[in-house]
PDB file of N, CA and C in Angstrom:
ATOM      1  N   MET A 194     100.191  75.902 110.304  1.00 45.00           N
ATOM      2  CA  MET A 194      99.316  77.036 110.174  1.00 45.00           C
ATOM      3  C   MET A 194      99.805  78.122 111.128  1.00 45.00           C
ATOM      4  N   SER A 195      99.840  79.365 110.678  1.00 46.00           N
ATOM      5  CA  SER A 195     100.321  80.444 111.522  1.00 46.00           C
ATOM      6  C   SER A 195      99.210  80.903 112.452  1.00 46.00           C
ATOM      7  N   SER A 196      99.590  81.372 113.631  1.00 46.00           N
ATOM      8  CA  SER A 196      98.587  81.870 114.569  1.00 46.00           C
ATOM      9  C   SER A 196      98.243  83.310 114.206  1.00 46.00           C
ATOM     10  N   GLN A 197      96.968  83.614 114.279  1.00 49.00           N
ATOM     11  CA  GLN A 197      96.495  84.951 113.942  1.00 49.00           C
ATOM     12  C   GLN A 197      96.113  85.667 115.225  1.00 49.00           C
ATOM     13  N   LEU A 198      96.608  86.865 115.405  1.00 49.00           N
ATOM     14  CA  LEU A 198      96.288  87.664 116.576  1.00 49.00           C
ATOM     15  C   LEU A 198      95.298  88.743 116.189  1.00 49.00           C
ATOM     16  N   THR A 199      94.430  89.091 117.119  1.00 53.00           N
ATOM     17  CA  THR A 199      93.492  90.171 116.882  1.00 53.00           C
ATOM     18  C   THR A 199      94.133  91.456 117.373  1.00 53.00           C
ATOM     19  N   VAL A 200      94.208  92.438 116.498  1.00 57.00           N
ATOM     20  CA  VAL A 200      94.811  93.715 116.834  1.00 57.00           C
ATOM     21  C   VAL A 200      93.698  94.709 117.113  1.00 57.00           C
ATOM     22  N   ASP A 201      93.745  95.328 118.290  1.00 69.00           N
ATOM     23  CA  ASP A 201      92.744  96.329 118.641  1.00 69.00           C
ATOM     24  C   ASP A 201      93.368  97.710 118.429  1.00 69.00           C
ATOM     25  N   TYR A 202      93.724  97.981 117.184  1.00 78.00           N
ATOM     26  CA  TYR A 202      94.363  99.243 116.832  1.00 78.00           C
ATOM     27  C   TYR A 202      93.776  99.720 115.515  1.00 78.00           C
ATOM     28  N   GLU A 203      93.283 100.945 115.503  1.00 85.00           N
ATOM     29  CA  GLU A 203      92.701 101.516 114.282  1.00 85.00           C
ATOM     30  C   GLU A 203      93.750 102.376 113.591  1.00 85.00           C
ATOM     31  N   CYS A 204      93.983 102.094 112.324  1.00 89.00           N
ATOM     32  CA  CYS A 204      94.922 102.894 111.546  1.00 89.00           C
ATOM     33  C   CYS A 204      94.197 104.063 110.902  1.00 89.00           C
ATOM     34  N   PRO A 205      94.830 105.220 110.855  1.00 88.00           N
ATOM     35  CA  PRO A 205      94.217 106.333 110.129  1.00 88.00           C
ATOM     36  C   PRO A 205      94.226 106.025 108.638  1.00 88.00           C
ATOM     37  N   PRO A 206      93.278 106.582 107.881  1.00 84.00           N
ATOM     38  CA  PRO A 206      93.273 106.331 106.435  1.00 84.00           C
ATOM     39  C   PRO A 206      94.535 106.890 105.783  1.00 84.00           C
ATOM     40  N   ALA A 207      94.872 106.330 104.634  1.00 84.00           N
ATOM     41  CA  ALA A 207      96.021 106.815 103.859  1.00 84.00           C
ATOM     42  C   ALA A 207      95.686 108.193 103.293  1.00 84.00           C
ATOM     43  N   ALA A 208      96.674 108.864 102.761  1.00 85.00           N
ATOM     44  CA  ALA A 208      96.487 110.203 102.196  1.00 85.00           C
ATOM     45  C   ALA A 208      95.447 110.203 101.077  1.00 85.00           C
ATOM     46  N   ASP A 209      95.346 109.086 100.333  1.00 86.00           N
ATOM     47  CA  ASP A 209      94.374 109.009  99.245  1.00 86.00           C
ATOM     48  C   ASP A 209      93.002 108.542  99.721  1.00 86.00           C
ATOM     49  N   GLY A 210      92.836 108.376 101.046  1.00 83.00           N
ATOM     50  CA  GLY A 210      91.550 107.992 101.608  1.00 83.00           C
ATOM     51  C   GLY A 210      91.324 106.499 101.718  1.00 83.00           C
ATOM     52  N   MET A 211      92.263 105.699 101.198  1.00 82.00           N
ATOM     53  CA  MET A 211      92.106 104.246 101.253  1.00 82.00           C
ATOM     54  C   MET A 211      92.359 103.737 102.674  1.00 82.00           C
ATOM     55  N   GLU A 212      91.716 102.637 103.000  1.00 85.00           N
ATOM     56  CA  GLU A 212      91.861 102.043 104.322  1.00 85.00           C
ATOM     57  C   GLU A 212      93.259 101.461 104.488  1.00 85.00           C
ATOM     58  N   ARG A 213      93.772 101.535 105.707  1.00 90.00           N
ATOM     59  CA  ARG A 213      95.060 100.942 106.040  1.00 90.00           C
ATOM     60  C   ARG A 213      94.829  99.919 107.139  1.00 90.00           C
ATOM     61  N   PHE A 214      95.739  98.956 107.246  1.00 88.00           N
ATOM     62  CA  PHE A 214      95.590  97.874 108.200  1.00 88.00           C
ATOM     63  C   PHE A 214      96.777  97.824 109.146  1.00 88.00           C
ATOM     64  N   ALA A 215      96.509  97.484 110.408  1.00 92.00           N
ATOM     65  CA  ALA A 215      97.578  97.332 111.399  1.00 92.00           C
ATOM     66  C   ALA A 215      98.164  95.937 111.289  1.00 92.00           C
ATOM     67  N   CYS A 216      99.481  95.854 111.302  1.00 94.00           N
ATOM     68  CA  CYS A 216     100.138  94.548 111.346  1.00 94.00           C
ATOM     69  C   CYS A 216      99.741  93.862 112.657  1.00 94.00           C
ATOM     70  N   PRO A 217      99.596  92.539 112.661  1.00 91.00           N
ATOM     71  CA  PRO A 217      99.145  91.843 113.862  1.00 91.00           C
ATOM     72  C   PRO A 217     100.120  91.864 115.030  1.00 91.00           C
ATOM     73  N   THR A 218     101.403  92.050 114.765  1.00 91.00           N
ATOM     74  CA  THR A 218     102.376  92.092 115.853  1.00 91.00           C
ATOM     75  C   THR A 218     103.081  93.446 115.860  1.00 91.00           C
ATOM     76  N   PRO A 219     103.409  93.939 117.039  1.00 92.00           N
ATOM     77  CA  PRO A 219     104.097  95.232 117.125  1.00 92.00           C
ATOM     78  C   PRO A 219     105.579  95.105 116.784  1.00 92.00           C
ATOM     79  N   ASP A 220     106.203  96.262 116.519  1.00 91.00           N
ATOM     80  CA  ASP A 220     107.644  96.269 116.279  1.00 91.00           C
ATOM     81  C   ASP A 220     108.369  96.188 117.623  1.00 91.00           C
ATOM     82  N   ARG A 221     109.671  96.318 117.622  1.00 93.00           N
ATOM     83  CA  ARG A 221     110.461  96.173 118.856  1.00 93.00           C
ATOM     84  C   ARG A 221     110.162  97.249 119.895  1.00 93.00           C
ATOM     85  N   GLN A 222     109.625  98.382 119.443  1.00 94.00           N
ATOM     86  CA  GLN A 222     109.257  99.457 120.364  1.00 94.00           C
ATOM     87  C   GLN A 222     107.808  99.329 120.847  1.00 94.00           C
ATOM     88  N   GLY A 223     107.118  98.259 120.427  1.00 91.00           N
ATOM     89  CA  GLY A 223     105.744  98.032 120.850  1.00 91.00           C
ATOM     90  C   GLY A 223     104.713  98.792 120.033  1.00 91.00           C
ATOM     91  N   ARG A 224     105.122  99.363 118.900  1.00 92.00           N
ATOM     92  CA  ARG A 224     104.192 100.119 118.045  1.00 92.00           C
ATOM     93  C   ARG A 224     103.670  99.219 116.941  1.00 92.00           C
ATOM     94  N   TYR A 225     102.403  99.437 116.591  1.00 92.00           N
ATOM     95  CA  TYR A 225     101.799  98.703 115.481  1.00 92.00           C
ATOM     96  C   TYR A 225     101.983  99.493 114.205  1.00 92.00           C
ATOM     97  N   ARG A 226     102.518  98.835 113.188  1.00 93.00           N
ATOM     98  CA  ARG A 226     102.750  99.464 111.897  1.00 93.00           C
ATOM     99  C   ARG A 226     101.482  99.370 111.058  1.00 93.00           C
ATOM    100  N   CYS A 227     101.109 100.461 110.408  1.00 94.00           N
ATOM    101  CA  CYS A 227      99.958 100.477 109.515  1.00 94.00           C
ATOM    102  C   CYS A 227     100.450 100.348 108.079  1.00 94.00           C
ATOM    103  N   ILE A 228      99.778  99.475 107.324  1.00 94.00           N
ATOM    104  CA  ILE A 228     100.175  99.250 105.933  1.00 94.00           C
ATOM    105  C   ILE A 228      98.965  99.428 105.018  1.00 94.00           C
ATOM    106  N   ASP A 229      99.223  99.819 103.784  1.00 91.00           N
ATOM    107  CA  ASP A 229      98.173  99.949 102.774  1.00 91.00           C
ATOM    108  C   ASP A 229      97.826  98.574 102.232  1.00 91.00           C
ATOM    109  N   ASP A 230      96.589  98.419 101.753  1.00 86.00           N
ATOM    110  CA  ASP A 230      96.182  97.104 101.257  1.00 86.00           C
ATOM    111  C   ASP A 230      96.967  96.672 100.026  1.00 86.00           C
ATOM    112  N   HIS A 231      97.486  97.620  99.238  1.00 86.00           N
ATOM    113  CA  HIS A 231      98.209  97.217  98.028  1.00 86.00           C
ATOM    114  C   HIS A 231      99.578  96.588  98.315  1.00 86.00           C
ATOM    115  N   VAL A 232     100.055  96.653  99.560  1.00 91.00           N
ATOM    116  CA  VAL A 232     101.323  95.996  99.887  1.00 91.00           C
ATOM    117  C   VAL A 232     101.122  94.595 100.464  1.00 91.00           C
ATOM    118  N   LEU A 233      99.861  94.179 100.639  1.00 91.00           N
ATOM    119  CA  LEU A 233      99.599  92.809 101.084  1.00 91.00           C
ATOM    120  C   LEU A 233     100.005  91.844  99.977  1.00 91.00           C
ATOM    121  N   CYS A 234     100.772  90.850 100.323  1.00 93.00           N
ATOM    122  CA  CYS A 234     101.146  89.770  99.396  1.00 93.00           C
ATOM    123  C   CYS A 234     101.842  90.285  98.142  1.00 93.00           C
ATOM    124  N   ASP A 235     102.680  91.302  98.307  1.00 93.00           N
ATOM    125  CA  ASP A 235     103.388  91.857  97.151  1.00 93.00           C
ATOM    126  C   ASP A 235     104.826  91.349  97.036  1.00 93.00           C
ATOM    127  N   GLY A 236     105.206  90.410  97.901  1.00 94.00           N
ATOM    128  CA  GLY A 236     106.553  89.845  97.848  1.00 94.00           C
ATOM    129  C   GLY A 236     107.567  90.565  98.719  1.00 94.00           C
ATOM    130  N   PHE A 237     107.156  91.652  99.375  1.00 95.00           N
ATOM    131  CA  PHE A 237     108.047  92.402 100.256  1.00 95.00           C
ATOM    132  C   PHE A 237     107.462  92.415 101.661  1.00 95.00           C
ATOM    133  N   ILE A 238     108.267  92.127 102.655  1.00 96.00           N
ATOM    134  CA  ILE A 238     107.799  92.098 104.040  1.00 96.00           C
ATOM    135  C   ILE A 238     107.656  93.530 104.551  1.00 96.00           C
ATOM    136  N   ASP A 239     106.451  93.858 104.981  1.00 95.00           N
ATOM    137  CA  ASP A 239     106.166  95.187 105.531  1.00 95.00           C
ATOM    138  C   ASP A 239     105.856  95.133 107.024  1.00 95.00           C
ATOM    139  N   CYS A 240     105.330  94.018 107.516  1.00 95.00           N
ATOM    140  CA  CYS A 240     105.037  93.855 108.942  1.00 95.00           C
ATOM    141  C   CYS A 240     106.276  93.307 109.648  1.00 95.00           C
ATOM    142  N   PRO A 241     106.475  93.674 110.915  1.00 94.00           N
ATOM    143  CA  PRO A 241     107.678  93.244 111.627  1.00 94.00           C
ATOM    144  C   PRO A 241     107.915  91.730 111.620  1.00 94.00           C
ATOM    145  N   SER A 242     106.842  90.936 111.691  1.00 94.00           N
ATOM    146  CA  SER A 242     107.004  89.482 111.687  1.00 94.00           C
ATOM    147  C   SER A 242     106.651  88.855 110.342  1.00 94.00           C
ATOM    148  N   GLY A 243     106.447  89.683 109.323  1.00 95.00           N
ATOM    149  CA  GLY A 243     106.206  89.192 107.973  1.00 95.00           C
ATOM    150  C   GLY A 243     104.822  88.633 107.710  1.00 95.00           C
ATOM    151  N   GLU A 244     103.842  88.943 108.562  1.00 94.00           N
ATOM    152  CA  GLU A 244     102.504  88.382 108.383  1.00 94.00           C
ATOM    153  C   GLU A 244     101.849  88.810 107.072  1.00 94.00           C
ATOM    154  N   ASP A 245     102.254  89.951 106.534  1.00 94.00           N
ATOM    155  CA  ASP A 245     101.654  90.424 105.282  1.00 94.00           C
ATOM    156  C   ASP A 245     102.083  89.583 104.081  1.00 94.00           C
ATOM    157  N   GLU A 246     103.019  88.663 104.286  1.00 95.00           N
ATOM    158  CA  GLU A 246     103.486  87.783 103.209  1.00 95.00           C
ATOM    159  C   GLU A 246     103.308  86.308 103.562  1.00 95.00           C
ATOM    160  N   ASP A 247     102.429  86.000 104.516  1.00 94.00           N
ATOM    161  CA  ASP A 247     102.154  84.620 104.904  1.00 94.00           C
ATOM    162  C   ASP A 247     101.668  83.844 103.688  1.00 94.00           C
ATOM    163  N   ARG A 248     102.298  82.717 103.382  1.00 93.00           N
ATOM    164  CA  ARG A 248     102.002  81.971 102.146  1.00 93.00           C
ATOM    165  C   ARG A 248     100.560  81.501 102.068  1.00 93.00           C
ATOM    166  N   GLN A 249     100.032  80.944 103.158  1.00 92.00           N
ATOM    167  CA  GLN A 249      98.657  80.451 103.133  1.00 92.00           C
ATOM    168  C   GLN A 249      97.660  81.595 103.000  1.00 92.00           C
ATOM    169  N   ALA A 250      97.853  82.650 103.776  1.00 90.00           N
ATOM    170  CA  ALA A 250      96.935  83.786 103.714  1.00 90.00           C
ATOM    171  C   ALA A 250      96.998  84.455 102.342  1.00 90.00           C
ATOM    172  N   CYS A 251      98.178  84.570 101.776  1.00 92.00           N
ATOM    173  CA  CYS A 251      98.326  85.216 100.467  1.00 92.00           C
ATOM    174  C   CYS A 251      97.692  84.391  99.362  1.00 92.00           C
ATOM    175  N   MET A 252      97.741  83.053  99.486  1.00 92.00           N
ATOM    176  CA  MET A 252      97.087  82.218  98.487  1.00 92.00           C
ATOM    177  C   MET A 252      95.584  82.530  98.471  1.00 92.00           C
ATOM    178  N   PHE A 253      94.967  82.612  99.640  1.00 91.00           N
ATOM    179  CA  PHE A 253      93.541  82.931  99.729  1.00 91.00           C
ATOM    180  C   PHE A 253      93.282  84.357  99.253  1.00 91.00           C
ATOM    181  N   TYR A 254      94.106  85.310  99.708  1.00 86.00           N
ATOM    182  CA  TYR A 254      93.925  86.717  99.351  1.00 86.00           C
ATOM    183  C   TYR A 254      94.016  86.926  97.839  1.00 86.00           C
ATOM    184  N   LYS A 255      95.049  86.352  97.217  1.00 88.00           N
ATOM    185  CA  LYS A 255      95.244  86.550  95.776  1.00 88.00           C
ATOM    186  C   LYS A 255      94.121  85.917  94.967  1.00 88.00           C
ATOM    187  N   THR A 256      93.664  84.747  95.384  1.00 91.00           N
ATOM    188  CA  THR A 256      92.566  84.087  94.680  1.00 91.00           C
ATOM    189  C   THR A 256      91.286  84.900  94.803  1.00 91.00           C
ATOM    190  N   THR A 257      90.974  85.339  96.007  1.00 91.00           N
ATOM    191  CA  THR A 257      89.771  86.141  96.236  1.00 91.00           C
ATOM    192  C   THR A 257      89.840  87.451  95.476  1.00 91.00           C
ATOM    193  N   LYS A 258      90.984  88.119  95.522  1.00 87.00           N
ATOM    194  CA  LYS A 258      91.141  89.398  94.824  1.00 87.00           C
ATOM    195  C   LYS A 258      90.971  89.219  93.318  1.00 87.00           C
ATOM    196  N   ALA A 259      91.506  88.158  92.767  1.00 90.00           N
ATOM    197  CA  ALA A 259      91.371  87.915  91.328  1.00 90.00           C
ATOM    198  C   ALA A 259      89.900  87.754  90.951  1.00 90.00           C
ATOM    199  N   HIS A 260      89.143  87.008  91.744  1.00 92.00           N
ATOM    200  CA  HIS A 260      87.716  86.827  91.470  1.00 92.00           C
ATOM    201  C   HIS A 260      86.955  88.146  91.607  1.00 92.00           C
ATOM    202  N   LEU A 261      87.281  88.918  92.627  1.00 92.00           N
ATOM    203  CA  LEU A 261      86.608  90.210  92.811  1.00 92.00           C
ATOM    204  C   LEU A 261      86.958  91.190  91.695  1.00 92.00           C
ATOM    205  N   ASP A 262      88.184  91.145  91.206  1.00 91.00           N
ATOM    206  CA  ASP A 262      88.567  92.010  90.086  1.00 91.00           C
ATOM    207  C   ASP A 262      87.771  91.673  88.825  1.00 91.00           C
ATOM    208  N   VAL A 263      87.565  90.375  88.568  1.00 93.00           N
ATOM    209  CA  VAL A 263      86.772  89.950  87.408  1.00 93.00           C
ATOM    210  C   VAL A 263      85.326  90.425  87.575  1.00 93.00           C
ATOM    211  N   LEU A 264      84.779  90.263  88.775  1.00 95.00           N
ATOM    212  CA  LEU A 264      83.412  90.696  89.044  1.00 95.00           C
ATOM    213  C   LEU A 264      83.275  92.209  88.888  1.00 95.00           C
ATOM    214  N   ALA A 265      84.226  92.977  89.443  1.00 93.00           N
ATOM    215  CA  ALA A 265      84.180  94.438  89.335  1.00 93.00           C
ATOM    216  C   ALA A 265      84.251  94.874  87.874  1.00 93.00           C
ATOM    217  N   ASP A 266      85.099  94.230  87.094  1.00 94.00           N
ATOM    218  CA  ASP A 266      85.217  94.555  85.670  1.00 94.00           C
ATOM    219  C   ASP A 266      83.901  94.281  84.938  1.00 94.00           C
ATOM    220  N   ALA A 267      83.266  93.150  85.237  1.00 94.00           N
ATOM    221  CA  ALA A 267      81.990  92.812  84.606  1.00 94.00           C
ATOM    222  C   ALA A 267      80.905  93.815  84.995  1.00 94.00           C
ATOM    223  N   LEU A 268      80.890  94.222  86.263  1.00 95.00           N
ATOM    224  CA  LEU A 268      79.900  95.210  86.704  1.00 95.00           C
ATOM    225  C   LEU A 268      80.114  96.561  86.028  1.00 95.00           C
ATOM    226  N   LEU A 269      81.358  96.964  85.863  1.00 94.00           N
ATOM    227  CA  LEU A 269      81.641  98.232  85.173  1.00 94.00           C
ATOM    228  C   LEU A 269      81.209  98.173  83.716  1.00 94.00           C
ATOM    229  N   ARG A 270      81.497  97.054  83.047  1.00 93.00           N
ATOM    230  CA  ARG A 270      81.069  96.908  81.647  1.00 93.00           C
ATOM    231  C   ARG A 270      79.552  96.938  81.543  1.00 93.00           C
ATOM    232  N   TRP A 271      78.873  96.268  82.472  1.00 94.00           N
ATOM    233  CA  TRP A 271      77.413  96.253  82.474  1.00 94.00           C
ATOM    234  C   TRP A 271      76.866  97.657  82.710  1.00 94.00           C
ATOM    235  N   ALA A 272      77.434  98.381  83.697  1.00 92.00           N
ATOM    236  CA  ALA A 272      76.939  99.721  84.018  1.00 92.00           C
ATOM    237  C   ALA A 272      77.161 100.683  82.849  1.00 92.00           C
ATOM    238  N   ARG A 273      78.257 100.547  82.139  1.00 93.00           N
ATOM    239  CA  ARG A 273      78.529 101.420  80.998  1.00 93.00           C
ATOM    240  C   ARG A 273      77.590 101.112  79.827  1.00 93.00           C
ATOM    241  N   GLY A 274      77.127  99.882  79.733  1.00 86.00           N
ATOM    242  CA  GLY A 274      76.252  99.470  78.640  1.00 86.00           C
ATOM    243  C   GLY A 274      74.796  99.837  78.855  1.00 86.00           C
ATOM    244  N   ARG A 275      74.455 100.304  80.017  1.00 71.00           N
ATOM    245  CA  ARG A 275      73.063 100.655  80.319  1.00 71.00           C
ATOM    246  C   ARG A 275      72.688 101.973  79.722  1.00 71.00           C
TER     247      ARG A 275
END
């Protein structure tokens, strides 16, 4: 199991207003990289230590996201039918 660090760094929102997340470990210069949520578990390493592609975390993330996408779709269909 990989160790998870708590990052006390707030990322500014992306240009489209979406939330961004700080990688848990800094780069070689000690800076925390901010990434968009759509690059989590996308098969490409964006964080300096690759935490955004951790196999165990991505398994949970992808499963949860799939369930939430189904729920969001059902809610949209319901709201349109009202």
